[in-house]
Amino acid sequence: MNDIIFLIINGITVASIYGLIAVAVSITWSALGLLNLSYGFIFSFAGYGAWLAERHLYGEPIFVMFMGIAAGIIGGVMVCLLVFIPVHDKPNFTIRGMIGTLAISLIGGQVLLQNFGPKAKLLPEFFGYGKIKILDVTLTADKIGIICSSIIMLAIVVRWMKSSRRGLEIRAMMMNPHAASIVGIGVRKTGIYVMAVTGAMTGLSAVLLSQTYYLSPFSGLTPMIKGVSIALMGGLGSVRGAVIAAIILGFNEALTTKFLGGRYVLMTQFALIIIVLIIRPRGIAGILDKAREA
Amino acid sequence: MSDIKTKKRKTWKNPLAVWGAKGGNYEVATPEWKNPHQIWKDTKAFKVPTNKVGRFHYEYKSSNHGEKIWNRLRWWPTRRTILWTKGVYNRKSLKPEKIRKDKRPIFWFFSLLFLAIVPFILPDGYKNSLLTAGGIFGIYASINLCWTLVIGTAGIFSLATYAIVGLSAFLTTWLSINLGLPWWMLPMIGMIVGLAFGIIIALPALRLDGFYYGLLTLGLNELCRVFITTSHAFGAASGGLYGADTFINENWAPMTQTLVQYYSGFALLIAALFLFRFVDGKRLGRILKLAPEKKEAFAEASGVNYKRARVTVFLISSIALGFIGGFYAAYYRGSAFDIFSFHTVIMGLAMITIGGIGRADGAVAGTLIIVIIDRVLVELGPYRYIIIGFLMMFIILFLKNGLFGIRKQFRDWRDKKKGEARSSRLERGGEMLPEQATETDNKDEIYRRRYDKMQREFLKTLICDEVIEEHKQKPLGQHSEALERICYYFRRGAMNDKYVVKCEVPFKKYKIMALSGVRGRSPRLVEDKIYETVEAAYHGLFLRRIQDLMEA
């Protein structure tokens, strides 16, 4: 029983990191109509930003974390300026935007490889090495830290989107981009906000994941694909759906590892996603709220 | 007719006055004489921006032999003509001419001919590397053609193409190693693998649309990668699975091996092109062209079972991809894990987007460009990926649909510019626009309208207070030259809507009417005003005509 709880906590830890990317993918898709497949690059970019800050500026964990988030914001805005703003009003925007973000991740990955080499880098442990024991289950500090910081990040973003003027603009864009632009919401300006916020989320997930695993020029690909799968299962465009899907997939990962073995995690995960999508083609959010039509 | 006040005045003397023309004007004020030929000269004069009229100036028309314009060669035994040719008679010279309506077969023929003979004209120093790249080009171009069938023809945005190829290659290699299958069995087995995998991933395609499916297949690709690389059966440690039977004999001379590789890749490309032609250009393709994205409801209402057609195309191309996977295994004696990587998907997307999604020529040309950058310019190292990335960025930022969409994009842009230019110089005045002019068969009408327009322009300059005053004094009889020209023009007008005076009570009540111009249809009354005398009615009619002239 204990190891199941241990695995579930593991699964939730990983799911909270991937969930951040999933929410980022979801928000970008629903607000901008942009399928951003360059989150892998933004992830690595933010990780290297944090690593550089730790090496050359100041090694305090909280500072490194914020530098990672800042690098994520820069990466997101960069993608927005290079792809979204030039292409968003042109024909075939969705496919051109997607290919543009792929091109950025191709170029960016190679540039990172040129500058930092293929060797993996490690970020420091942000949350120390403490342990807490609750009901025979040992919780390490980094797991608690990861779960808490991603929940805080998500809460801030959701709160900001619910209560601020900019958040209102973004939500208006999610509902109906045409109507939003008619009532005077600037598509380009909103695009920059959205990409900055989602970049910050990706940056946080990068620093959180890179301290437990490692950082390399292409280490963002797997988190991005996982994030995209979660977003897909949750329903593109829905934050609630993405959170629910992240939790379900986290449980699935834990249970599959326990009963079938780690090799079958992806298989059961995709079986689950396909089943959900065959029942609800718009993901879990198809039940909750209306997802954006392509 | 801008400034009447500043016009020089002149006096016109009635030449009949010498003989005492009774009741006529003996001497009236009249405007300065203007040369009526001047406007003709002005219109004909060379003005620097000459605007071309009509379309297809530069279309090449070959001359015809003999008088018949319909005699043409056909592919035996079909009724299909070798080139789509249209016979026309030149409108000016009336000579028979031929237009090739579709020139693409000519370009395809010469490009493929070039690829067929290229091994014999390459310099020896580069021969080996270029021919190896050529073989890879053949395989990748065939994969991309099948992918184009899925994305373009079927409209299913699948990113799992390379996963099907890779899965088929790995399974056939494994079977070949463990069961000792000969090389010619591998593509056959591959077809079965492709069909099976195609059926599995076609299921969600029925429910999901567009990018939802694309993201799902991206995940499936990752699933295959993780499954194959972690599985012990497929040689997790060695970076790939090798050891399949091959059709390339190692005992041959190295150049023979390279040539066999090149020509087998070329043959695969030809086969894929035929597959594309027979799926995209025949019944299935026609059905699916009726059901593009977001128009499915219309297709369904027209009785087209587009879902079935889409899945059929998807399965056909999956079988073909499985075949290519088996061929790949027999070609390279196995396969590397690279084929499942995200990098491969990006490269494949680069290939089909650079050429233009949904077109066979785009897929082949894009593959050629990427293979040249990726495999021939190897000295550039990682920079070649940066070049490819910038090429993709350039294409998506500036082109609507890749390199082969440039033609249409340029034409749209040119038509837009033409329209803008035309609207900026629009002073029609009844003259035909270039479009109308090319569409009308009676070319006399163009010149009649042009002459009419010039004449009206000229007459407008003559109208002034003096002329109207002169007409008021004496509607009939001898007039000054200016008034005479105006009256002649009015009298010569067409019968429809021509004004006439109607006498209600002789010498008391007159009204103005307009003729219908159609026999049997009565004239209509244009105003209720009653004129006391016929002269006043004549003048009222004259004023109406002048008003119409100035307004037109």
Short mmCIF file of N, CA and C in Angstrom, two decimals, chain A residues 25 29 35 37 82-83 86-87 90-92 94-100 102-107 110-111 113-114 221-222 224-225 228-229 232 235-236 263-264 266-267 270 273-274 277-283 291-294, chain B residues 151 157 159 200 203-204 207-213 215-220 222-223 225-227 230-232 293-294 342-343 345-347 349-350 353 357 382-383 385-386 388-390 392-393 395-401 409:
data_model
loop_
_atom_site.label_atom_id
_atom_site.label_comp_id
_atom_site.label_asym_id
_atom_site.label_seq_id
_atom_site.Cartn_x
_atom_site.Cartn_y
_atom_site.Cartn_z
N VAL A 25 -0.13 25.13 -23.17
CA VAL A 25 -0.55 24.77 -24.53
C VAL A 25 -2.02 25.11 -24.74
N TRP A 29 -3.57 27.86 -27.31
CA TRP A 29 -4.46 27.43 -28.39
C TRP A 29 -5.78 28.17 -28.33
N LEU A 35 -1.06 26.68 -32.38
CA LEU A 35 -0.60 25.41 -31.82
C LEU A 35 0.89 25.55 -31.62
N LEU A 37 4.22 24.42 -30.84
CA LEU A 37 5.03 23.22 -30.59
C LEU A 37 6.46 23.62 -30.26
N LEU A 82 8.17 36.35 -33.42
CA LEU A 82 8.67 35.78 -34.66
C LEU A 82 7.59 35.08 -35.47
N VAL A 83 6.64 34.43 -34.77
CA VAL A 83 5.66 33.63 -35.51
C VAL A 83 4.26 34.23 -35.42
N PRO A 86 3.64 38.07 -37.08
CA PRO A 86 3.64 38.18 -38.56
C PRO A 86 2.58 37.33 -39.24
N VAL A 87 2.21 36.18 -38.69
CA VAL A 87 1.38 35.25 -39.46
C VAL A 87 -0.09 35.26 -39.05
N LYS A 90 -2.82 35.98 -41.61
CA LYS A 90 -2.62 35.48 -42.98
C LYS A 90 -3.45 34.21 -43.20
N PRO A 91 -3.67 33.84 -44.46
CA PRO A 91 -4.41 32.59 -44.71
C PRO A 91 -3.64 31.37 -44.22
N ASN A 92 -4.35 30.30 -43.91
CA ASN A 92 -3.77 29.05 -43.37
C ASN A 92 -2.97 29.30 -42.11
N THR A 94 -3.32 28.51 -38.95
CA THR A 94 -3.09 27.46 -37.95
C THR A 94 -1.91 26.58 -38.34
N ILE A 95 -1.91 26.16 -39.62
CA ILE A 95 -0.83 25.24 -40.01
C ILE A 95 0.48 26.00 -40.17
N ARG A 96 0.40 27.21 -40.67
CA ARG A 96 1.64 27.98 -40.82
C ARG A 96 2.23 28.32 -39.46
N GLY A 97 1.35 28.67 -38.51
CA GLY A 97 1.84 28.98 -37.18
C GLY A 97 2.50 27.77 -36.55
N MET A 98 1.86 26.60 -36.71
CA MET A 98 2.42 25.40 -36.12
C MET A 98 3.79 25.09 -36.72
N ILE A 99 3.90 25.22 -38.04
CA ILE A 99 5.18 24.91 -38.68
C ILE A 99 6.22 25.95 -38.30
N GLY A 100 5.78 27.20 -38.13
CA GLY A 100 6.71 28.24 -37.68
C GLY A 100 7.28 27.93 -36.31
N LEU A 102 7.56 25.01 -35.04
CA LEU A 102 8.47 23.87 -35.21
C LEU A 102 9.81 24.34 -35.73
N ALA A 103 9.79 25.30 -36.68
CA ALA A 103 11.05 25.81 -37.22
C ALA A 103 11.85 26.49 -36.13
N ILE A 104 11.15 27.23 -35.25
CA ILE A 104 11.86 27.89 -34.15
C ILE A 104 12.48 26.85 -33.24
N SER A 105 11.74 25.76 -32.97
CA SER A 105 12.33 24.77 -32.07
C SER A 105 13.51 24.08 -32.75
N LEU A 106 13.45 23.94 -34.08
CA LEU A 106 14.60 23.34 -34.79
C LEU A 106 15.81 24.26 -34.69
N ILE A 107 15.62 25.55 -35.03
CA ILE A 107 16.74 26.48 -35.00
C ILE A 107 17.25 26.63 -33.57
N GLN A 110 19.28 23.76 -32.18
CA GLN A 110 20.64 23.71 -32.74
C GLN A 110 21.51 24.81 -32.15
N VAL A 111 20.92 26.01 -31.95
CA VAL A 111 21.72 27.11 -31.39
C VAL A 111 22.14 26.77 -29.97
N LEU A 113 22.53 23.80 -28.79
CA LEU A 113 23.53 22.73 -28.90
C LEU A 113 24.90 23.32 -29.23
N GLN A 114 24.91 24.33 -30.11
CA GLN A 114 26.17 24.97 -30.48
C GLN A 114 26.80 25.66 -29.28
N LEU A 221 11.64 18.18 -25.24
CA LEU A 221 10.71 17.52 -26.16
C LEU A 221 9.73 16.62 -25.44
N THR A 222 10.26 15.77 -24.56
CA THR A 222 9.37 14.82 -23.88
C THR A 222 8.34 15.56 -23.03
N MET A 224 7.16 18.44 -23.50
CA MET A 224 6.20 19.10 -24.39
C MET A 224 5.20 18.10 -24.93
N ILE A 225 5.69 16.93 -25.37
CA ILE A 225 4.77 15.95 -25.94
C ILE A 225 3.81 15.46 -24.87
N VAL A 228 1.34 18.24 -24.31
CA VAL A 228 0.37 18.30 -25.40
C VAL A 228 -0.65 17.19 -25.26
N SER A 229 -0.19 15.98 -24.86
CA SER A 229 -1.13 14.88 -24.71
C SER A 229 -2.13 15.17 -23.60
N LEU A 232 -4.56 17.66 -24.76
CA LEU A 232 -5.47 17.03 -25.71
C LEU A 232 -6.56 16.25 -24.98
N GLY A 235 -8.84 18.53 -23.27
CA GLY A 235 -9.60 19.38 -24.18
C GLY A 235 -8.84 20.67 -24.37
N LEU A 236 -8.38 20.91 -25.61
CA LEU A 236 -7.58 22.10 -25.85
C LEU A 236 -8.41 23.32 -25.53
N ARG A 263 7.68 0.31 -18.69
CA ARG A 263 7.72 0.34 -20.15
C ARG A 263 6.34 0.58 -20.74
N TYR A 264 5.30 0.22 -19.97
CA TYR A 264 3.97 0.28 -20.56
C TYR A 264 3.22 1.56 -20.22
N LEU A 266 3.51 4.66 -21.37
CA LEU A 266 3.03 5.42 -22.52
C LEU A 266 1.88 4.71 -23.22
N MET A 267 1.97 3.37 -23.26
CA MET A 267 0.91 2.61 -23.94
C MET A 267 -0.43 2.80 -23.25
N PHE A 270 -1.70 6.35 -23.75
CA PHE A 270 -2.33 6.66 -25.03
C PHE A 270 -3.63 5.90 -25.23
N ILE A 273 -6.00 8.03 -23.46
CA ILE A 273 -6.31 9.27 -24.20
C ILE A 273 -7.22 8.96 -25.38
N ILE A 274 -6.90 7.87 -26.09
CA ILE A 274 -7.70 7.55 -27.28
C ILE A 274 -9.12 7.19 -26.87
N LEU A 277 -10.89 10.34 -26.05
CA LEU A 277 -11.15 11.16 -27.24
C LEU A 277 -12.20 10.52 -28.15
N ILE A 278 -12.26 9.19 -28.13
CA ILE A 278 -13.29 8.56 -28.97
C ILE A 278 -14.66 8.82 -28.36
N ILE A 279 -14.71 8.84 -27.00
CA ILE A 279 -16.00 9.14 -26.37
C ILE A 279 -16.32 10.62 -26.50
N ARG A 280 -15.34 11.46 -26.17
CA ARG A 280 -15.54 12.91 -26.24
C ARG A 280 -14.47 13.49 -27.18
N PRO A 281 -14.77 13.76 -28.43
CA PRO A 281 -13.72 14.24 -29.34
C PRO A 281 -13.09 15.55 -28.90
N ARG A 282 -13.74 16.31 -28.00
CA ARG A 282 -13.13 17.55 -27.54
C ARG A 282 -12.52 17.39 -26.15
N GLY A 283 -12.19 16.17 -25.78
CA GLY A 283 -11.53 15.94 -24.51
C GLY A 283 -12.49 16.05 -23.33
N ALA A 291 -14.93 24.01 -26.05
CA ALA A 291 -13.55 24.17 -26.49
C ALA A 291 -13.55 24.85 -27.85
N ARG A 292 -12.42 25.46 -28.16
CA ARG A 292 -12.32 26.22 -29.40
C ARG A 292 -12.37 25.30 -30.62
N GLU A 293 -13.12 25.73 -31.60
CA GLU A 293 -13.11 25.00 -32.88
C GLU A 293 -11.84 25.39 -33.61
N ALA A 294 -11.31 24.46 -34.38
CA ALA A 294 -10.03 24.71 -35.04
C ALA A 294 -10.14 25.87 -36.02
N ILE B 151 -2.50 14.02 -45.83
CA ILE B 151 -2.79 15.38 -45.37
C ILE B 151 -3.59 16.14 -46.42
N PHE B 157 -4.88 15.27 -40.69
CA PHE B 157 -3.57 15.84 -40.34
C PHE B 157 -2.82 14.85 -39.47
N LEU B 159 0.55 12.97 -38.14
CA LEU B 159 2.00 13.14 -38.03
C LEU B 159 2.66 11.79 -37.74
N ILE B 200 -5.52 0.68 -36.78
CA ILE B 200 -5.56 1.10 -35.37
C ILE B 200 -5.62 2.63 -35.29
N LEU B 203 -8.93 4.66 -36.38
CA LEU B 203 -10.13 4.72 -35.53
C LEU B 203 -10.35 6.10 -34.93
N PRO B 204 -9.33 6.68 -34.25
CA PRO B 204 -9.60 8.02 -33.71
C PRO B 204 -9.79 9.07 -34.80
N ARG B 207 -13.27 10.23 -35.42
CA ARG B 207 -13.94 11.08 -34.45
C ARG B 207 -13.28 12.45 -34.34
N LEU B 208 -11.96 12.45 -34.31
CA LEU B 208 -11.25 13.70 -34.08
C LEU B 208 -11.11 14.46 -35.40
N ASP B 209 -10.96 15.78 -35.29
CA ASP B 209 -10.68 16.47 -36.53
C ASP B 209 -9.46 17.36 -36.39
N GLY B 210 -8.85 17.60 -37.55
CA GLY B 210 -7.78 18.57 -37.70
C GLY B 210 -6.63 18.37 -36.73
N PHE B 211 -6.40 19.40 -35.95
CA PHE B 211 -5.18 19.43 -35.16
C PHE B 211 -5.25 18.56 -33.93
N TYR B 212 -6.46 18.24 -33.47
CA TYR B 212 -6.57 17.30 -32.37
C TYR B 212 -5.93 15.99 -32.78
N TYR B 213 -6.24 15.57 -34.01
CA TYR B 213 -5.67 14.31 -34.49
C TYR B 213 -4.16 14.44 -34.68
N LEU B 215 -2.05 16.26 -33.00
CA LEU B 215 -1.35 16.17 -31.72
C LEU B 215 -1.37 14.74 -31.21
N LEU B 216 -2.49 14.05 -31.42
CA LEU B 216 -2.56 12.66 -30.97
C LEU B 216 -1.52 11.81 -31.68
N THR B 217 -1.40 11.99 -33.00
CA THR B 217 -0.44 11.17 -33.74
C THR B 217 0.99 11.54 -33.38
N LEU B 218 1.21 12.82 -33.01
CA LEU B 218 2.53 13.19 -32.52
C LEU B 218 2.87 12.37 -31.29
N GLY B 219 1.88 12.21 -30.40
CA GLY B 219 2.08 11.39 -29.22
C GLY B 219 2.29 9.93 -29.57
N LEU B 220 1.53 9.43 -30.58
CA LEU B 220 1.70 8.02 -30.98
C LEU B 220 3.11 7.78 -31.50
N GLU B 222 5.77 9.30 -30.50
CA GLU B 222 6.63 9.21 -29.31
C GLU B 222 6.46 7.85 -28.64
N LEU B 223 5.21 7.37 -28.63
CA LEU B 223 4.95 6.06 -28.04
C LEU B 223 5.76 4.99 -28.76
N ARG B 225 8.44 5.38 -30.48
CA ARG B 225 9.87 5.57 -30.24
C ARG B 225 10.27 4.95 -28.89
N VAL B 226 9.48 5.29 -27.85
CA VAL B 226 9.84 4.78 -26.53
C VAL B 226 9.71 3.26 -26.50
N PHE B 227 8.66 2.72 -27.12
CA PHE B 227 8.45 1.28 -27.09
C PHE B 227 9.59 0.56 -27.80
N THR B 230 13.12 0.93 -25.97
CA THR B 230 13.30 0.26 -24.69
C THR B 230 13.10 -1.25 -24.80
N SER B 231 12.67 -1.70 -26.00
CA SER B 231 12.38 -3.13 -26.06
C SER B 231 13.66 -3.92 -26.35
N HIS B 232 13.80 -5.06 -25.71
CA HIS B 232 15.01 -5.84 -25.87
C HIS B 232 15.06 -6.51 -27.24
N GLU B 293 -12.17 20.71 -45.88
CA GLU B 293 -12.44 20.97 -44.47
C GLU B 293 -13.51 22.06 -44.33
N LYS B 294 -14.41 21.86 -43.40
CA LYS B 294 -15.51 22.78 -43.09
C LYS B 294 -16.60 22.80 -44.16
N PHE B 342 11.40 13.06 -32.99
CA PHE B 342 10.69 14.31 -33.29
C PHE B 342 11.40 15.06 -34.41
N HIS B 343 12.74 14.92 -34.41
CA HIS B 343 13.54 15.58 -35.44
C HIS B 343 13.11 15.12 -36.84
N VAL B 345 10.20 13.99 -37.70
CA VAL B 345 8.89 14.56 -38.01
C VAL B 345 9.06 16.00 -38.49
N ILE B 346 9.93 16.76 -37.80
CA ILE B 346 10.14 18.17 -38.21
C ILE B 346 10.70 18.21 -39.62
N MET B 347 11.69 17.32 -39.88
CA MET B 347 12.30 17.31 -41.22
C MET B 347 11.25 16.98 -42.28
N LEU B 349 8.02 17.43 -42.10
CA LEU B 349 7.11 18.57 -42.27
C LEU B 349 7.80 19.67 -43.08
N ALA B 350 9.11 19.85 -42.83
CA ALA B 350 9.85 20.86 -43.60
C ALA B 350 9.78 20.50 -45.08
N THR B 353 6.22 21.16 -46.39
CA THR B 353 5.75 22.55 -46.39
C THR B 353 6.56 23.42 -47.33
N ILE B 357 1.92 22.06 -49.23
CA ILE B 357 1.17 20.89 -48.74
C ILE B 357 0.07 20.53 -49.72
N PRO B 382 26.05 21.26 -38.01
CA PRO B 382 24.72 21.59 -37.48
C PRO B 382 24.09 22.80 -38.14
N TYR B 383 24.92 23.60 -38.84
CA TYR B 383 24.35 24.81 -39.46
C TYR B 383 23.31 24.48 -40.49
N TYR B 385 20.87 22.46 -40.24
CA TYR B 385 19.54 22.46 -39.63
C TYR B 385 19.05 23.88 -39.41
N ILE B 386 20.01 24.76 -39.06
CA ILE B 386 19.62 26.16 -38.88
C ILE B 386 19.17 26.73 -40.22
N ILE B 388 17.81 25.01 -42.65
CA ILE B 388 16.49 24.45 -42.93
C ILE B 388 15.44 25.17 -42.11
N GLY B 389 15.77 25.46 -40.84
CA GLY B 389 14.83 26.18 -39.98
C GLY B 389 14.50 27.55 -40.55
N PHE B 390 15.53 28.27 -41.01
CA PHE B 390 15.27 29.59 -41.56
C PHE B 390 14.48 29.50 -42.87
N MET B 392 12.24 27.22 -43.51
CA MET B 392 10.85 27.01 -43.10
C MET B 392 10.23 28.32 -42.65
N MET B 393 10.98 29.09 -41.85
CA MET B 393 10.44 30.35 -41.36
C MET B 393 10.11 31.27 -42.54
N ILE B 395 9.40 30.46 -45.59
CA ILE B 395 8.25 29.96 -46.34
C ILE B 395 6.95 30.31 -45.61
N ILE B 396 6.91 30.06 -44.28
CA ILE B 396 5.62 30.30 -43.61
C ILE B 396 5.35 31.78 -43.44
N LEU B 397 6.40 32.59 -43.37
CA LEU B 397 6.14 34.02 -43.19
C LEU B 397 5.67 34.67 -44.49
N PHE B 398 6.19 34.22 -45.61
CA PHE B 398 5.92 34.97 -46.84
C PHE B 398 5.09 34.23 -47.87
N LEU B 399 4.99 32.91 -47.78
CA LEU B 399 4.27 32.19 -48.83
C LEU B 399 3.02 31.55 -48.26
N LYS B 400 1.97 31.57 -49.08
CA LYS B 400 0.72 30.99 -48.61
C LYS B 400 0.78 29.48 -48.59
N ASN B 401 1.31 28.89 -49.64
CA ASN B 401 1.36 27.43 -49.68
C ASN B 401 2.64 26.97 -50.37
N GLN B 409 -0.19 32.62 -55.72
CA GLN B 409 -0.08 33.78 -54.85
C GLN B 409 0.29 35.02 -55.65
#
